[in-house]
PDB file of C-alpha atoms in Angstrom:
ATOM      1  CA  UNK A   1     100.969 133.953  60.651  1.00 70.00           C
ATOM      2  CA  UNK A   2     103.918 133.051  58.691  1.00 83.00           C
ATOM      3  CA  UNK A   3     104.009 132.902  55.302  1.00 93.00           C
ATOM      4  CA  UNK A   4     105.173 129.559  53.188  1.00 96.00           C
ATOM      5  CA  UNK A   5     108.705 128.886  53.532  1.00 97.00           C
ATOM      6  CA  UNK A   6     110.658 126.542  51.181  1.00 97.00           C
ATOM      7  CA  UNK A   7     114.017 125.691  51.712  1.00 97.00           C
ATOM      8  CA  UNK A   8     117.197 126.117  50.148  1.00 97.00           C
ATOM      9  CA  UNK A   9     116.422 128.974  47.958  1.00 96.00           C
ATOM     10  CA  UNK A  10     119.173 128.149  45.698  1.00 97.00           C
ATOM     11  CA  UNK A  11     120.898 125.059  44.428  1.00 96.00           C
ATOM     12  CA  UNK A  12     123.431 124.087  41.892  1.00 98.00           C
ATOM     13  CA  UNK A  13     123.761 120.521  40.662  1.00 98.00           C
ATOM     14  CA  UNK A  14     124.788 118.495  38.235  1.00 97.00           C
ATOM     15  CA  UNK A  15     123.302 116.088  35.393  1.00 98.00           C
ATOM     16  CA  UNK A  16     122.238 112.564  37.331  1.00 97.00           C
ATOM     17  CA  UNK A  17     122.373 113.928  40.885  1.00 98.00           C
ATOM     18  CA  UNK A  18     118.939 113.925  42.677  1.00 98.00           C
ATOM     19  CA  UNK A  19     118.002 116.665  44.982  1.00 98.00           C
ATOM     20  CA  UNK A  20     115.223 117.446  48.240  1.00 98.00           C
ATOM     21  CA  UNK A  21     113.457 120.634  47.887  1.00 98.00           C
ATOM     22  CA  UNK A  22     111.835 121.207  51.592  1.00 98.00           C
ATOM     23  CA  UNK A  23     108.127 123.035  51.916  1.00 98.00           C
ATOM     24  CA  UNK A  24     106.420 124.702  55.478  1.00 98.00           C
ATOM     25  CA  UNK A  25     103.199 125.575  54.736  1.00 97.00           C
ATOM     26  CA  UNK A  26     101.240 128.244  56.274  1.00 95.00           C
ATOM     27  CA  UNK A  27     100.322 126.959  59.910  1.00 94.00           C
ATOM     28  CA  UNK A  28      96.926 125.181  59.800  1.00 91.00           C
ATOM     29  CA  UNK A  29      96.715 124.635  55.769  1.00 92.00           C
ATOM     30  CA  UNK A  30      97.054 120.695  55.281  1.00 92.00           C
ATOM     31  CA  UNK A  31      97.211 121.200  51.376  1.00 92.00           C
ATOM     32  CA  UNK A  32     100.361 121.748  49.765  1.00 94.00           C
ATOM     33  CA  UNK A  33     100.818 122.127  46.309  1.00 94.00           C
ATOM     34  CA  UNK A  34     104.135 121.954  43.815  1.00 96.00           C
ATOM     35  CA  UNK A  35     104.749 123.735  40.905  1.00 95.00           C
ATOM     36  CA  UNK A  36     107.782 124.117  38.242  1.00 96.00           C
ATOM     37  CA  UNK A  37     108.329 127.052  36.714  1.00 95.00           C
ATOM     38  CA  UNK A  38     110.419 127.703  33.669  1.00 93.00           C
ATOM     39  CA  UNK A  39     110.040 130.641  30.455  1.00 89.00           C
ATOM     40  CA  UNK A  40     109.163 128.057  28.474  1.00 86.00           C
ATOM     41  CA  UNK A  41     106.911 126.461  29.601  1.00 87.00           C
ATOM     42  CA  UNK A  42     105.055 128.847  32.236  1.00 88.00           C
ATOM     43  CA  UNK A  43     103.942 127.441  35.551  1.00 90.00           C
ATOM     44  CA  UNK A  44     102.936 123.878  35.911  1.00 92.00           C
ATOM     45  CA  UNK A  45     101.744 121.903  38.180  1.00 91.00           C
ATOM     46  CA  UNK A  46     103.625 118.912  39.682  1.00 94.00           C
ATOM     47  CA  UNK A  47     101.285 117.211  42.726  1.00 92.00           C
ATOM     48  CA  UNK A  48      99.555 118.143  45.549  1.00 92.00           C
ATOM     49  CA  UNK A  49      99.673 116.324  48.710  1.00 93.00           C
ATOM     50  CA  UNK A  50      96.554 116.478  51.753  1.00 92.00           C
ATOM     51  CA  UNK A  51      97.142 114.590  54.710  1.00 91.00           C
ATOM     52  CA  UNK A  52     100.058 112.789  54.037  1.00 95.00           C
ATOM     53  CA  UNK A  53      98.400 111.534  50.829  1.00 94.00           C
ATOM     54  CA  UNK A  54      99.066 112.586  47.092  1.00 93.00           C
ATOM     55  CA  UNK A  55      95.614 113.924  46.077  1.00 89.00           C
ATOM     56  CA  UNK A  56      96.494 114.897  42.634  1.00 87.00           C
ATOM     57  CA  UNK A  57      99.474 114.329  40.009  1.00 90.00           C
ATOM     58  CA  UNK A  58     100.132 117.082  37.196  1.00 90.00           C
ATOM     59  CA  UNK A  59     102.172 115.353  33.601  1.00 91.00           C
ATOM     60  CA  UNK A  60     105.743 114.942  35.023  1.00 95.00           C
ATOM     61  CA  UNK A  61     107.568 111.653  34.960  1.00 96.00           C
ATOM     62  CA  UNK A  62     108.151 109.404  37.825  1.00 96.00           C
ATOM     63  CA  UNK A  63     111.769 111.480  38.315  1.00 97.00           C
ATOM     64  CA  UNK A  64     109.750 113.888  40.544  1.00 98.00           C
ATOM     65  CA  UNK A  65     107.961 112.733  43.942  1.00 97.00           C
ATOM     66  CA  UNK A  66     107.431 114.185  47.026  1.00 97.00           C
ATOM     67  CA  UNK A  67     105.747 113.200  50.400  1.00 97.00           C
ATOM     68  CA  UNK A  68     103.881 115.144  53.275  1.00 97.00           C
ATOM     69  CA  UNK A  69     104.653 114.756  56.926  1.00 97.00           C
ATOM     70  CA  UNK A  70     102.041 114.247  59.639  1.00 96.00           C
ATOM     71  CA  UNK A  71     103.011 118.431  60.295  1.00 95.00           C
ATOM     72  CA  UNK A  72     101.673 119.491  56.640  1.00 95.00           C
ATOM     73  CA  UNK A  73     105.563 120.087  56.254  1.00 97.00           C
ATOM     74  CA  UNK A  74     106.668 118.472  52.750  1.00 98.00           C
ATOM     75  CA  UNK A  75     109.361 117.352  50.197  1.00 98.00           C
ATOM     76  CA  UNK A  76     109.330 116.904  46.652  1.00 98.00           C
ATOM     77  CA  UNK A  77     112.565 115.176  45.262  1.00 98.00           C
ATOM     78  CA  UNK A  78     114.285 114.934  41.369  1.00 98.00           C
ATOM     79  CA  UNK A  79     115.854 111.994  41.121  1.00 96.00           C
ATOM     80  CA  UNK A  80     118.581 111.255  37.770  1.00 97.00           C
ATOM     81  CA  UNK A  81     118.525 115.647  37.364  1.00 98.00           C
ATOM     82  CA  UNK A  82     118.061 116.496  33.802  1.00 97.00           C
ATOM     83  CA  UNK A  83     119.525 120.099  32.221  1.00 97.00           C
ATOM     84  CA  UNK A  84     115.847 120.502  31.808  1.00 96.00           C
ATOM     85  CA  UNK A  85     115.154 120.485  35.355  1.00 97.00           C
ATOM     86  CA  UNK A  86     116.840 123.644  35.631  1.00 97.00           C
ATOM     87  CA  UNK A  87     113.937 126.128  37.049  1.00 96.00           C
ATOM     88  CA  UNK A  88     112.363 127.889  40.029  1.00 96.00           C
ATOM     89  CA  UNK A  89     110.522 125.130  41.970  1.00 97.00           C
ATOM     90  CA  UNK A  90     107.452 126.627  43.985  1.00 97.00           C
ATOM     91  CA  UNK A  91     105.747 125.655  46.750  1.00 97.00           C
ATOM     92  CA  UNK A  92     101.929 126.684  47.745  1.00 95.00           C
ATOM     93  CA  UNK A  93      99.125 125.865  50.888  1.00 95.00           C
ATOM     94  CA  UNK A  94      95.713 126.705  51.219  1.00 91.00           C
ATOM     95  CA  UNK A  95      93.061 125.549  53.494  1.00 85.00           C
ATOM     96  CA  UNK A  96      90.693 122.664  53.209  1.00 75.00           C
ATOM     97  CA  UNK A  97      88.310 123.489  51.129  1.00 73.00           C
ATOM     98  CA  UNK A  98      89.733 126.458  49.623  1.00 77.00           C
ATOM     99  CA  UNK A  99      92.177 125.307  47.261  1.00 71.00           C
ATOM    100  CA  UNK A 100      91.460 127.846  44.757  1.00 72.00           C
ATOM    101  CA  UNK A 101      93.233 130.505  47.143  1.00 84.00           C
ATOM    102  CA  UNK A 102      96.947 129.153  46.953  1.00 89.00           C
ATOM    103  CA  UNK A 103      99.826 130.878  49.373  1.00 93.00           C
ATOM    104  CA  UNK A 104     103.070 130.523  47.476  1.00 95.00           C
ATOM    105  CA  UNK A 105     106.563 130.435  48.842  1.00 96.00           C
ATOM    106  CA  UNK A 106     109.281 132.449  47.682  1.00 95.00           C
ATOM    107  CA  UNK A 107     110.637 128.949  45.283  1.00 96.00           C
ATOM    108  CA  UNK A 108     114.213 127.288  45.676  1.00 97.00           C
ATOM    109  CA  UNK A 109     115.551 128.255  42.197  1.00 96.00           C
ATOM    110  CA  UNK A 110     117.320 125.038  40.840  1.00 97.00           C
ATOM    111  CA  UNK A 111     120.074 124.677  38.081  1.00 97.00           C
ATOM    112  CA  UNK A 112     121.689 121.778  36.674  1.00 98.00           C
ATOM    113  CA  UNK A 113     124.563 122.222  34.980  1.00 97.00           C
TER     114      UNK A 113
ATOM    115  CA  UNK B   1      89.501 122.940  33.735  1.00 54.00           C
ATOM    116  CA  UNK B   2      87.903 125.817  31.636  1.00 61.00           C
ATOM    117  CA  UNK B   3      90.510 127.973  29.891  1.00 82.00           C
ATOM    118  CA  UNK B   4      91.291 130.824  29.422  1.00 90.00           C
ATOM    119  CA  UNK B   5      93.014 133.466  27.021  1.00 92.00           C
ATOM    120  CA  UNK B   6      94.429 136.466  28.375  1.00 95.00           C
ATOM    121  CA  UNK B   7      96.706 139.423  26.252  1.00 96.00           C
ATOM    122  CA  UNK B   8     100.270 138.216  26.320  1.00 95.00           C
ATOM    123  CA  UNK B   9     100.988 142.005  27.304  1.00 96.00           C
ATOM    124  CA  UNK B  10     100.230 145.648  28.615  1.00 97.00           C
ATOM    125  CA  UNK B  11     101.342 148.601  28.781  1.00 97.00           C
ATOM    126  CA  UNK B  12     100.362 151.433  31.501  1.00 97.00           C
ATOM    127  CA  UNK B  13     101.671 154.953  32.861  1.00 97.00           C
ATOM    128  CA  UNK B  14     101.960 155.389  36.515  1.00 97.00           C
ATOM    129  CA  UNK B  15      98.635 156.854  37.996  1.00 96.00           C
ATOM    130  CA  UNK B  16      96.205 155.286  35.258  1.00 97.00           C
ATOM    131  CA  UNK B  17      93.781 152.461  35.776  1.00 97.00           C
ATOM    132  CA  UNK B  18      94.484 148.922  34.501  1.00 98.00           C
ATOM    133  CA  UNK B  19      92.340 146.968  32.962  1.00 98.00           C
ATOM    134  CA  UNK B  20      92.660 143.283  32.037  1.00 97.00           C
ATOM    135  CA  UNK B  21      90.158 141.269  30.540  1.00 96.00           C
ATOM    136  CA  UNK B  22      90.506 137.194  30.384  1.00 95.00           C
ATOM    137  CA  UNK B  23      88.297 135.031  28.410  1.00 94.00           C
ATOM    138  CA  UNK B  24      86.854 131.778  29.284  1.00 91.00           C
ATOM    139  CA  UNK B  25      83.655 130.695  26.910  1.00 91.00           C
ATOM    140  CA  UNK B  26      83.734 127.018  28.615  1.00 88.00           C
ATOM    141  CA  UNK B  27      83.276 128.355  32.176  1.00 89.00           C
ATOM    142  CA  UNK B  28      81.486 125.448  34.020  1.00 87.00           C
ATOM    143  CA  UNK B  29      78.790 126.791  36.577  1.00 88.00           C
ATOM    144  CA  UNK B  30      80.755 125.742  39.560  1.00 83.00           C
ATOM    145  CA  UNK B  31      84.102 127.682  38.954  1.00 86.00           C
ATOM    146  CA  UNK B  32      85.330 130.512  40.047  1.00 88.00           C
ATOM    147  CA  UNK B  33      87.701 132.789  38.756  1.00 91.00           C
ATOM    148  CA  UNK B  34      91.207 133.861  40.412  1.00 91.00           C
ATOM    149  CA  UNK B  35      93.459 136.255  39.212  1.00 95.00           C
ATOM    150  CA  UNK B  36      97.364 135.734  41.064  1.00 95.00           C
ATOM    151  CA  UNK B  37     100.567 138.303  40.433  1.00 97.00           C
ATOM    152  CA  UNK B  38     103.741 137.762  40.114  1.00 96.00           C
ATOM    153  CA  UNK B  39     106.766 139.492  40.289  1.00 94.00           C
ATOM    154  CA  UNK B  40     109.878 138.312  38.888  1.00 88.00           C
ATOM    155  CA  UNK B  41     111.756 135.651  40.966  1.00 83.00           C
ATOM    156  CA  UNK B  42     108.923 135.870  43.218  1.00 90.00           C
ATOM    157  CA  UNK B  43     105.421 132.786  44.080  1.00 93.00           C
ATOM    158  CA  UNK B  44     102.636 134.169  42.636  1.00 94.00           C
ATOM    159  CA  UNK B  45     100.485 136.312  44.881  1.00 94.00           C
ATOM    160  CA  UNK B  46      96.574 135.788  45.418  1.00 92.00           C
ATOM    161  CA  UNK B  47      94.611 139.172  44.405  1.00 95.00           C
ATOM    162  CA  UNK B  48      91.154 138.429  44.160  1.00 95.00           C
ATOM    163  CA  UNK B  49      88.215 136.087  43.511  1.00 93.00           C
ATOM    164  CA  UNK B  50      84.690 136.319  42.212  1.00 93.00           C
ATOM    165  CA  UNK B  51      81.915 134.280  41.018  1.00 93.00           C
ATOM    166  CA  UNK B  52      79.752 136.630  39.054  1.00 92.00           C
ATOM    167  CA  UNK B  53      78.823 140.619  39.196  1.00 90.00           C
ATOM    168  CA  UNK B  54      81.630 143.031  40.872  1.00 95.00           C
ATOM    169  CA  UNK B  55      84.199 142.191  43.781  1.00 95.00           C
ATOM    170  CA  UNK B  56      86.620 144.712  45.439  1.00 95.00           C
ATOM    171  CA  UNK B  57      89.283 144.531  47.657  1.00 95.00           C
ATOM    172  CA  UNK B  58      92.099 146.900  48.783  1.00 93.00           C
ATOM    173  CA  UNK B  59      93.908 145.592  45.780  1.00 92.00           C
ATOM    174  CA  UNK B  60      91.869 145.603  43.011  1.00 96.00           C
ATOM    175  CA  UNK B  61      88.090 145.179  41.713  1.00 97.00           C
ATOM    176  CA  UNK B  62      87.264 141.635  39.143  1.00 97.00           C
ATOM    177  CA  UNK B  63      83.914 142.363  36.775  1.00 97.00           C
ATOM    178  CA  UNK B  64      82.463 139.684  35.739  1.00 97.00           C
ATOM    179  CA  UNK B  65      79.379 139.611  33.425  1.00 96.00           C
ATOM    180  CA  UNK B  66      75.652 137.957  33.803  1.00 95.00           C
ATOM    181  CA  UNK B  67      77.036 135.146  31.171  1.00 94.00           C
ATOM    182  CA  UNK B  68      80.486 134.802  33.025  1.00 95.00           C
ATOM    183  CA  UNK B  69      82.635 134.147  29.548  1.00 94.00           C
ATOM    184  CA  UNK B  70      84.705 136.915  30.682  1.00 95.00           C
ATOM    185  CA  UNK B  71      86.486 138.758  33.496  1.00 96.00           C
ATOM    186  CA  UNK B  72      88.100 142.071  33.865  1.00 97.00           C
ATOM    187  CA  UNK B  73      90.461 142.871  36.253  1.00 98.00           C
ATOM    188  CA  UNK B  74      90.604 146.431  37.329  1.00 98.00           C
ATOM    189  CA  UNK B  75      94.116 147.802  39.166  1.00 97.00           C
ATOM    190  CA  UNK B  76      93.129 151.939  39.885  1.00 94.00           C
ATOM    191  CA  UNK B  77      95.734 154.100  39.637  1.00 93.00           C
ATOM    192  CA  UNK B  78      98.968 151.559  39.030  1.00 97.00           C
ATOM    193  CA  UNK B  79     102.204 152.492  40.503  1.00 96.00           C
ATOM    194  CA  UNK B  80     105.601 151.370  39.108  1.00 96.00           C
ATOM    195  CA  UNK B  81     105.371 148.362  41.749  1.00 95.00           C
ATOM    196  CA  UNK B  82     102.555 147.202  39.740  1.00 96.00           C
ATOM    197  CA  UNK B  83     104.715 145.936  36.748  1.00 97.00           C
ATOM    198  CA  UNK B  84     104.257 142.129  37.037  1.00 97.00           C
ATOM    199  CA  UNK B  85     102.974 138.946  34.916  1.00 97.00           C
ATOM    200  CA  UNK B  86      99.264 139.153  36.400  1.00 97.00           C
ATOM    201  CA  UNK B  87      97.244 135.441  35.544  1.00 95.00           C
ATOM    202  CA  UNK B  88      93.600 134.194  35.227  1.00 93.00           C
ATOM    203  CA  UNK B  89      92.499 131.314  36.260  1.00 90.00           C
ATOM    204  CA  UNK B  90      89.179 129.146  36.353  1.00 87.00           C
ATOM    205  CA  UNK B  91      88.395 126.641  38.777  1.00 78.00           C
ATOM    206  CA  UNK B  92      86.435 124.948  40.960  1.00 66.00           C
ATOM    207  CA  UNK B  93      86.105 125.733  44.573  1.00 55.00           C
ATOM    208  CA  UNK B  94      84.603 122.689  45.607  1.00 51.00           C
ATOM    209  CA  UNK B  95      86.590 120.160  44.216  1.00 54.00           C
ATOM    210  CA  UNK B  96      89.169 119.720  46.468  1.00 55.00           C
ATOM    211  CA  UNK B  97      91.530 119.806  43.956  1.00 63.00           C
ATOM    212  CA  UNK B  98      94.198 121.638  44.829  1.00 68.00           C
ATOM    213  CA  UNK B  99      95.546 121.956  41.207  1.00 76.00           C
ATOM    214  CA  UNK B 100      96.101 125.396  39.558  1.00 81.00           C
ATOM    215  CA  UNK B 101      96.200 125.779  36.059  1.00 81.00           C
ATOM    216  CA  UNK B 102      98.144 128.663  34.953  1.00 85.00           C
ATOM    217  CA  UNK B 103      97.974 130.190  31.581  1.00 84.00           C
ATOM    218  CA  UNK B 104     100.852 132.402  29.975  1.00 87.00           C
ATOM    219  CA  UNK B 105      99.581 135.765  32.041  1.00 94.00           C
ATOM    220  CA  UNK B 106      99.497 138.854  31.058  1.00 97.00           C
ATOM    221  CA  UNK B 107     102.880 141.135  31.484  1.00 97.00           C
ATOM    222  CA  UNK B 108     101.859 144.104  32.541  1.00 97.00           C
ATOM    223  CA  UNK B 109     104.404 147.084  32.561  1.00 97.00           C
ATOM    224  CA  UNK B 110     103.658 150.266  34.183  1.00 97.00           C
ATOM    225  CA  UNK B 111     105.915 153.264  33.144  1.00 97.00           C
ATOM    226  CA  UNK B 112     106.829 156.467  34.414  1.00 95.00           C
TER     227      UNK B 112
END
């Protein structure tokens, strides 16, 4: 199978733009899963979406969002960008039931300048 | 979410065994524990999973203890390849949560 794609890999914008970060999952995993990653701040966790629906919401402000499609594919989206939104954005799927064992995309690293 | 405390860092030779031990006292009795690695511009990378005694995979081997406050991970024989930020994590399987909770990791740097 292939692995969790996430398109671009690379973007440059600037403060107050808004940017689409796109997410494949692994074929047959409905659960994707977002995640920011920065050196300060380590991993976190953005949302998760199952079945078109937002199952779960980490501590970022309403700036970030994303959606699922009815093909697991999704799209998370920064709105009003932020210097401080500069960081590598990854993507993960797992299977129902299984959430604990997370497939992670290579990340679209992100700066704002 | 339990969690966890891991050492920020490690040092290794090429052709020793690794071992990293991550601490979580308020393990709840449905959880599991998950260790992921990373590589540098890279997603992290599943590894293993247990819930108590001794797994092994092609990878590596997780200990875990009769009271399950702790977990070691074992890597035999690291190579160079091996350097990475390797994490711990506590969770639980069944509730469909699909949230990951990522601690700082250990850095683990294997030398020549």
């Amino acid at each position: 199978k292939a692995g969790v794609t996430q398109t671009p890999r690379y973007l440059i914008k600037t403060r107050g733009q808004q940017v689409t970060l796109s997410c494949s999952p692994i074929s047959g995993h409905r659960s994707v899963s977002w995640y920011q990653q920065t050196p300060g701040q380590g991993l976190q966790f953005l949302f998760e979406y199952f079945s078109e629906t937002q199952r779960n919401k980490g501590n970022f402000p309403g700036r970030f969002s994303g959606r699922q499609f009815s093909n697991s594919r999704s799209e998370m989206n920064v709105s009003t960008l932020e210097l401080g939104d500069s960081a590598l954005y990854l993507c993960a799927s797992s299977d129902p039931g299984d959430e604990e064992t997370q497939y992670f995309g290579p990340g679209t690293r992100l700066l704002v300048l | 979410l339990a969690k966890t405390t891991q050492p920020i860092s490690m040092d290794s030779y090429e052709g020793q065994e690794v071992n990293i031990t991550c601490s979580h006292n308020n393990i709840a009795t449905n959880d599991y524990i998950t260790w992921y690695q990373q590589f540098p511009s890279q997603g992290p990378r599943f590894i293993i999973q247990g819930y108590k005694t001794k797994v092994t995979n092609e990878v590596a081997s997780l200990f875990i203890p009769a009271d399950r406050k702790s977990s070691t991970l074992s890597l035999p024989r690291v190579s160079l390849s091996d350097t990475a930020v390797y994490y711990c994590l506590v969770g639980d399987n069944t509730g469909n949560t699909g949230k990951l909770i990522f601690g700082q990791g250990t850095t683990l740097q294997v030398k020549p």
